[in-house]
Amino acid sequence: MSLATINTVVESVIDRVERAEFLDGPADKVAGLVNKWLKPGPIKDVLSGTGTGHPAHPIIVLLPLGSWASAFYLDVAAPNSDGTAARRLINLGNLTAVPTVLTGLSEWADTQGAERRVGLVHAALNLTAIALFTGSSIARSGNARRTGVVTAALGMAAVSASGWLGGHLAYARGVGTDTTAFEVPPADWTDVAGEDEVSDKPIGVDAGGVAVLLIRANGEIRALSDRCTHRGGPLHEGTIEDGCVVCPWHGSRFQLTDGQVARGPATRPQRTFEVRTVNGRIEIRPSDDPGSLRSEPVTGADARR
Ligand code: FES
C-alpha cells in the first residue's frame, strides 16, 4: 500500500470523526464539567502554559511519550535483560501521564465542534494507552514479562494513533496556535474611525481586513488586534478590568497598553498598533514586526513561482 493511499484512508477516518455529531453530547458534558471546576486563574494558567508563552500540553507530552517509547525500545533491543529498566520507564511514563492529561483536558475544554470531537477521540485513545501501560507495569511486577511486553506494544499503538490526532489538532486545526499568526494588517497608516467614535467602551473596527479593537484608556487611544490569540474570540465584546480587556469567550486578559497576557488561558499577547489622529480621524499602523511569513506573505507572482 502506497503512502498516498494510507494518507487517503487516514484523512477519510479523520473526516468522519470531525463530522461525528453523536460525539457532541458526551464531549460537551465532559468539557462542561472541566470548565466548571477549572475557571480562569492561576491553576488554569499553569495548565495552559500561559507563563511560558506556549501551550503546556505539547511540551509536557514528551515525558510520558519519551518514557514509554524508550521502554518499548528496550523491550525490542534487549529482550534478554531482566526488564528492570523498561519497567521503571513505563512507571515514569504512567506517573507523568497524570499532569499531561490535566494540561490536555484544560486545552480541549476550550475547543468547539470538529476540534472537540477529534479531541475526545484523542483523549479516549490516551486513556486506553494509560490503561495498557498500567497493565504492563502490573504484569511485569508479577513476573509476567511477556504479557507486559505485549500490553506495552498495544499501548504504543494506541498512543501513536492518539499522537497523530494530536498533530492534526495542532497543525491542521490550529488548536494551540496564535489565531492571529497569519493576519496581515496594512503596513502603512490606515484610517479606521473618527476620533469621536472612540470612548472608554471598546469598539471593533476594520483595518484592511484585519479586526482591530479601539478604546480610550487614561486619556490615550489604544489599538489592539481584536481577534483573541487564544481561540479567536472578539475582544471588543469583552469587558474592561484593571487596564485589561477580558475576552468574552474564555476569560483571557490582555493589557491595553502593550497587549501582554495578564491572565490565560491565552499564551500569546495581542498585536498592538501605533495610533495617531489626523484631522479628527484615527489612523493606525502595526508596531514593529521582525519580518516573517506573517508580515510578508507570499502573494501574486511570487506564489506561482
Ligand atoms: S478565545 Fe479563549 S480566551 Fe479568548
Short mmCIF file of C-alpha atoms and ligand atoms in Angstrom, two decimals:
data_model
loop_
_atom_site.label_atom_id
_atom_site.label_comp_id
_atom_site.label_asym_id
_atom_site.label_seq_id
_atom_site.Cartn_x
_atom_site.Cartn_y
_atom_site.Cartn_z
CA MET A 1 0.00 0.00 0.00
CA SER A 2 1.50 3.37 -1.02
CA LEU A 3 1.92 6.31 1.33
CA ALA A 4 -0.65 8.29 -0.70
CA THR A 5 -3.22 5.51 -0.22
CA ILE A 6 -2.53 5.34 3.51
CA ASN A 7 -2.89 9.10 3.71
CA THR A 8 -6.23 8.98 1.87
CA VAL A 9 -7.55 6.35 4.27
CA VAL A 10 -6.35 8.27 7.32
CA GLU A 11 -7.84 11.54 6.02
CA SER A 12 -11.17 9.83 5.45
CA VAL A 13 -11.15 8.48 9.02
CA ILE A 14 -10.38 11.90 10.46
CA ASP A 15 -13.12 13.45 8.31
CA ARG A 16 -15.64 11.02 9.78
CA VAL A 17 -14.54 11.80 13.31
CA GLU A 18 -14.77 15.54 12.63
CA ARG A 19 -18.35 15.12 11.40
CA ALA A 20 -19.46 12.65 14.10
CA GLU A 21 -22.10 14.80 15.76
CA PHE A 22 -23.10 11.99 18.08
CA LEU A 23 -19.85 12.72 19.95
CA ASP A 24 -21.11 16.21 20.87
CA GLY A 25 -23.31 15.01 23.76
CA PRO A 26 -20.57 13.29 25.79
CA ALA A 27 -17.93 15.80 24.67
CA ASP A 28 -19.96 18.80 25.79
CA LYS A 29 -20.81 17.13 29.08
CA VAL A 30 -17.16 16.42 29.93
CA ALA A 31 -15.99 19.86 28.72
CA GLY A 32 -18.74 21.49 30.82
CA LEU A 33 -17.50 19.67 33.91
CA VAL A 34 -13.88 20.65 33.22
CA ASN A 35 -14.84 24.29 32.76
CA LYS A 36 -16.98 24.22 35.90
CA TRP A 37 -14.01 23.12 38.03
CA LEU A 38 -11.26 24.88 36.12
CA LYS A 39 -12.03 28.59 35.97
CA PRO A 40 -9.63 31.22 34.59
CA GLY A 41 -6.95 31.82 37.22
CA PRO A 42 -3.53 30.63 38.40
CA ILE A 43 -4.18 26.88 38.06
CA LYS A 44 -5.65 27.24 34.58
CA ASP A 45 -2.67 29.46 33.68
CA VAL A 46 -0.21 26.74 34.74
CA LEU A 47 -2.10 24.04 32.84
CA SER A 48 -2.38 26.29 29.78
CA GLY A 49 1.30 27.28 29.75
CA THR A 50 0.42 30.98 29.97
CA GLY A 51 3.65 31.90 31.76
CA THR A 52 5.82 30.13 29.19
CA GLY A 53 4.34 31.80 26.11
CA HIS A 54 3.36 28.47 24.57
CA PRO A 55 0.74 25.83 25.35
CA ALA A 56 1.93 23.41 28.06
CA HIS A 57 0.39 20.23 26.63
CA PRO A 58 2.66 19.69 23.59
CA ILE A 59 5.71 20.23 25.81
CA ILE A 60 4.82 18.01 28.76
CA VAL A 61 3.55 15.24 26.49
CA LEU A 62 7.22 14.46 25.76
CA LEU A 63 7.63 12.97 29.25
CA PRO A 64 5.19 10.04 29.05
CA LEU A 65 5.75 9.54 25.31
CA GLY A 66 9.54 9.54 25.69
CA SER A 67 9.42 7.17 28.67
CA TRP A 68 7.05 4.71 27.02
CA ALA A 69 8.88 4.80 23.70
CA SER A 70 12.22 4.18 25.46
CA ALA A 71 10.72 1.23 27.34
CA PHE A 72 9.38 -0.15 24.08
CA TYR A 73 12.83 0.20 22.54
CA LEU A 74 14.42 -1.72 25.44
CA ASP A 75 11.81 -4.48 25.12
CA VAL A 76 12.75 -4.86 21.45
CA ALA A 77 16.51 -4.23 21.63
CA ALA A 78 17.29 -6.05 24.88
CA PRO A 79 14.78 -8.90 25.18
CA ASN A 80 17.13 -10.95 27.38
CA SER A 81 17.73 -8.27 30.01
CA ASP A 82 15.96 -8.55 33.37
CA GLY A 83 13.48 -5.86 32.27
CA THR A 84 14.01 -3.55 35.27
CA ALA A 85 14.90 -0.50 33.18
CA ALA A 86 11.87 -0.93 30.91
CA ARG A 87 9.55 -1.35 33.89
CA ARG A 88 10.91 1.80 35.53
CA LEU A 89 10.48 3.77 32.32
CA ILE A 90 6.89 2.58 31.99
CA ASN A 91 6.20 3.62 35.58
CA LEU A 92 7.73 7.04 34.87
CA GLY A 93 5.52 7.34 31.80
CA ASN A 94 2.42 6.42 33.83
CA LEU A 95 3.31 8.96 36.51
CA THR A 96 3.95 11.83 34.11
CA ALA A 97 0.79 10.97 32.16
CA VAL A 98 -1.23 12.47 35.02
CA PRO A 99 -0.17 16.15 34.57
CA THR A 100 -0.16 15.57 30.81
CA VAL A 101 -3.82 14.55 30.91
CA LEU A 102 -4.66 17.61 33.01
CA THR A 103 -3.00 20.04 30.56
CA GLY A 104 -4.76 18.32 27.66
CA LEU A 105 -8.16 18.46 29.35
CA SER A 106 -7.70 22.15 30.06
CA GLU A 107 -6.85 22.94 26.43
CA TRP A 108 -9.51 20.66 24.98
CA ALA A 109 -12.30 22.12 27.13
CA ASP A 110 -11.90 25.44 25.26
CA THR A 111 -12.43 23.89 21.81
CA GLN A 112 -15.64 23.58 19.84
CA GLY A 113 -17.24 21.49 17.08
CA ALA A 114 -14.92 19.31 14.99
CA GLU A 115 -11.91 20.11 17.18
CA ARG A 116 -13.74 18.99 20.30
CA ARG A 117 -14.83 15.74 18.63
CA VAL A 118 -11.32 14.90 17.49
CA GLY A 119 -10.00 15.85 20.92
CA LEU A 120 -12.46 13.46 22.56
CA VAL A 121 -11.18 10.53 20.47
CA HIS A 122 -7.59 11.68 21.12
CA ALA A 123 -8.32 11.57 24.87
CA ALA A 124 -10.04 8.18 24.67
CA LEU A 125 -7.00 6.70 22.91
CA ASN A 126 -4.70 8.23 25.51
CA LEU A 127 -6.74 6.76 28.37
CA THR A 128 -6.61 3.39 26.59
CA ALA A 129 -2.83 3.73 26.33
CA ILE A 130 -2.52 4.64 30.02
CA ALA A 131 -4.63 1.61 30.99
CA LEU A 132 -2.46 -0.65 28.81
CA PHE A 133 0.80 0.69 30.21
CA THR A 134 -0.56 0.37 33.75
CA GLY A 135 -1.47 -3.23 32.96
CA SER A 136 2.03 -3.71 31.53
CA SER A 137 3.59 -2.42 34.73
CA ILE A 138 1.42 -4.71 36.88
CA ALA A 139 2.23 -7.71 34.68
CA ARG A 140 5.96 -7.01 34.84
CA SER A 141 5.84 -6.65 38.64
CA GLY A 142 4.15 -10.05 38.80
CA ASN A 143 6.88 -11.62 36.69
CA ALA A 144 4.59 -11.93 33.65
CA ARG A 145 7.08 -10.06 31.49
CA ARG A 146 5.83 -11.44 28.20
CA THR A 147 2.32 -10.14 28.92
CA GLY A 148 3.87 -6.84 29.99
CA VAL A 149 5.74 -6.54 26.70
CA VAL A 150 2.64 -7.28 24.62
CA THR A 151 0.44 -4.82 26.52
CA ALA A 152 3.15 -2.16 26.24
CA ALA A 153 3.28 -2.72 22.47
CA LEU A 154 -0.50 -2.29 22.30
CA GLY A 155 -0.13 0.86 24.41
CA MET A 156 2.42 2.21 21.94
CA ALA A 157 -0.03 1.58 19.10
CA ALA A 158 -2.80 3.44 20.94
CA VAL A 159 -0.61 6.37 21.89
CA SER A 160 0.76 6.62 18.33
CA ALA A 161 -2.75 6.87 16.88
CA SER A 162 -3.58 9.42 19.55
CA GLY A 163 -0.41 11.38 18.73
CA TRP A 164 -1.46 11.54 15.11
CA LEU A 165 -4.80 13.05 16.13
CA GLY A 166 -2.99 15.49 18.42
CA GLY A 167 -0.84 16.54 15.48
CA HIS A 168 -3.95 17.03 13.39
CA LEU A 169 -5.45 19.26 16.07
CA ALA A 170 -2.33 21.42 16.29
CA TYR A 171 -1.18 21.57 12.65
CA ALA A 172 -4.39 21.17 10.65
CA ARG A 173 -6.90 22.74 13.04
CA GLY A 174 -4.57 25.24 14.72
CA VAL A 175 -5.53 24.36 18.31
CA GLY A 176 -2.90 26.00 20.50
CA THR A 177 -1.68 28.23 17.67
CA ASP A 178 -1.88 32.03 17.90
CA THR A 179 -5.07 32.65 15.91
CA THR A 180 -3.67 35.94 14.60
CA ALA A 181 -0.42 34.40 13.31
CA PHE A 182 -1.37 34.86 9.67
CA GLU A 183 -3.22 38.14 9.93
CA VAL A 184 -1.56 40.80 7.78
CA PRO A 185 -2.71 44.34 8.57
CA PRO A 186 -1.71 47.19 6.25
CA ALA A 187 1.87 48.26 6.91
CA ASP A 188 1.13 51.98 6.45
CA TRP A 189 -1.04 54.38 8.40
CA THR A 190 -4.66 53.38 7.85
CA ASP A 191 -7.82 55.37 8.63
CA VAL A 192 -10.08 53.28 10.87
CA ALA A 193 -12.51 55.58 12.74
CA GLY A 194 -13.49 59.10 13.74
CA GLU A 195 -11.90 60.37 16.96
CA ASP A 196 -15.35 60.99 18.46
CA GLU A 197 -16.31 57.31 17.94
CA VAL A 198 -13.72 56.13 20.45
CA SER A 199 -14.60 56.12 24.14
CA ASP A 200 -13.81 54.04 27.22
CA LYS A 201 -16.03 51.29 25.76
CA PRO A 202 -14.13 49.12 23.27
CA ILE A 203 -15.24 49.15 19.64
CA GLY A 204 -14.27 46.89 16.76
CA VAL A 205 -13.05 48.44 13.50
CA ASP A 206 -11.61 47.16 10.25
CA ALA A 207 -8.04 47.85 9.12
CA GLY A 208 -7.64 46.43 5.64
CA GLY A 209 -9.48 43.22 6.52
CA VAL A 210 -7.95 42.84 9.99
CA ALA A 211 -10.23 43.34 13.00
CA VAL A 212 -8.88 45.88 15.47
CA LEU A 213 -10.10 46.94 18.90
CA LEU A 214 -10.06 50.65 19.73
CA ILE A 215 -10.53 52.11 23.18
CA ARG A 216 -9.73 55.28 25.07
CA ALA A 217 -7.90 54.44 28.30
CA ASN A 218 -6.37 57.00 30.66
CA GLY A 219 -6.75 59.68 28.00
CA GLU A 220 -4.91 57.70 25.31
CA ILE A 221 -6.35 55.81 22.39
CA ARG A 222 -5.18 52.18 22.30
CA ALA A 223 -5.42 49.79 19.37
CA LEU A 224 -5.03 46.01 19.67
CA SER A 225 -5.81 43.12 17.40
CA ASP A 226 -9.47 42.34 18.08
CA ARG A 227 -9.17 38.61 17.46
CA CYS A 228 -8.14 36.84 20.70
CA THR A 229 -4.89 34.95 20.17
CA HIS A 230 -6.31 32.03 22.16
CA ARG A 231 -9.25 30.79 20.09
CA GLY A 232 -10.28 33.91 18.19
CA GLY A 233 -12.88 35.49 20.49
CA PRO A 234 -13.99 39.06 19.60
CA LEU A 235 -12.27 41.16 22.24
CA HIS A 236 -14.35 44.29 21.61
CA GLU A 237 -17.32 42.34 23.03
CA GLY A 238 -15.40 41.74 26.25
CA THR A 239 -15.19 43.80 29.41
CA ILE A 240 -12.53 46.18 30.69
CA GLU A 241 -10.98 45.42 34.09
CA ASP A 242 -7.87 46.91 35.70
CA GLY A 243 -6.45 48.25 32.46
CA CYS A 244 -7.08 44.97 30.63
CA VAL A 245 -9.60 43.73 28.11
CA VAL A 246 -11.20 40.44 29.15
CA CYS A 247 -12.06 38.03 26.33
CA PRO A 248 -15.76 37.14 26.32
CA TRP A 249 -15.10 33.50 25.37
CA HIS A 250 -12.71 32.01 27.94
CA GLY A 251 -11.70 34.96 30.08
CA SER A 252 -8.13 35.69 28.97
CA ARG A 253 -6.96 39.19 29.96
CA PHE A 254 -4.73 41.36 27.82
CA GLN A 255 -3.14 44.63 28.92
CA LEU A 256 -4.42 47.57 26.91
CA THR A 257 -1.03 49.28 26.96
CA ASP A 258 1.05 46.55 25.31
CA GLY A 259 -1.24 43.59 24.60
CA GLN A 260 0.63 41.32 27.04
CA VAL A 261 -1.25 38.42 28.63
CA ALA A 262 -2.25 39.24 32.21
CA ARG A 263 -4.25 36.01 32.62
CA GLY A 264 -4.70 32.91 30.47
CA PRO A 265 -5.73 30.59 29.04
CA ALA A 266 -4.14 32.61 26.19
CA THR A 267 -0.39 32.15 25.90
CA ARG A 268 0.39 34.73 23.22
CA PRO A 269 -0.01 38.52 23.52
CA GLN A 270 -2.28 40.61 21.30
CA ARG A 271 -0.66 42.55 18.47
CA THR A 272 -0.64 46.28 19.21
CA PHE A 273 -0.79 49.22 16.81
CA GLU A 274 0.62 52.70 16.81
CA VAL A 275 -2.14 55.32 16.85
CA ARG A 276 -2.27 58.90 15.57
CA THR A 277 -5.02 61.43 14.98
CA VAL A 278 -5.21 63.36 11.70
CA ASN A 279 -7.96 65.94 11.22
CA GLY A 280 -10.24 64.22 13.71
CA ARG A 281 -9.67 60.76 12.21
CA ILE A 282 -7.89 57.82 13.93
CA GLU A 283 -5.12 56.20 11.93
CA ILE A 284 -3.20 53.10 12.99
CA ARG A 285 -0.26 51.06 11.79
CA PRO A 286 1.29 47.89 13.23
CA SER A 287 4.04 48.20 15.76
CA ASP A 288 7.37 46.75 14.66
CA ASP A 289 7.47 43.17 13.36
CA PRO A 290 10.85 41.49 12.77
CA GLY A 291 9.57 40.13 9.44
CA SER A 292 8.24 36.67 8.62
CA LEU A 293 5.62 34.95 6.54
CA ARG A 294 3.24 36.59 8.99
CA SER A 295 4.22 40.07 7.89
CA GLU A 296 5.37 39.29 4.35
CA PRO A 297 3.02 36.64 2.93
CA VAL A 298 3.83 35.14 -0.45
CA THR A 299 1.31 36.53 -2.91
CA GLY A 300 0.68 37.07 -6.61
CA ALA A 301 3.56 36.25 -8.96
CA ASP A 302 5.78 35.03 -6.08
CA ALA A 303 3.18 32.45 -5.10
CA ARG A 304 3.16 30.95 -8.62
CA ARG A 305 6.90 30.54 -8.87
S1 FES B 1 -10.86 32.94 22.72
FE1 FES B 1 -10.31 31.89 24.51
S2 FES B 1 -9.80 33.46 25.88
FE2 FES B 1 -10.23 34.47 24.06
#
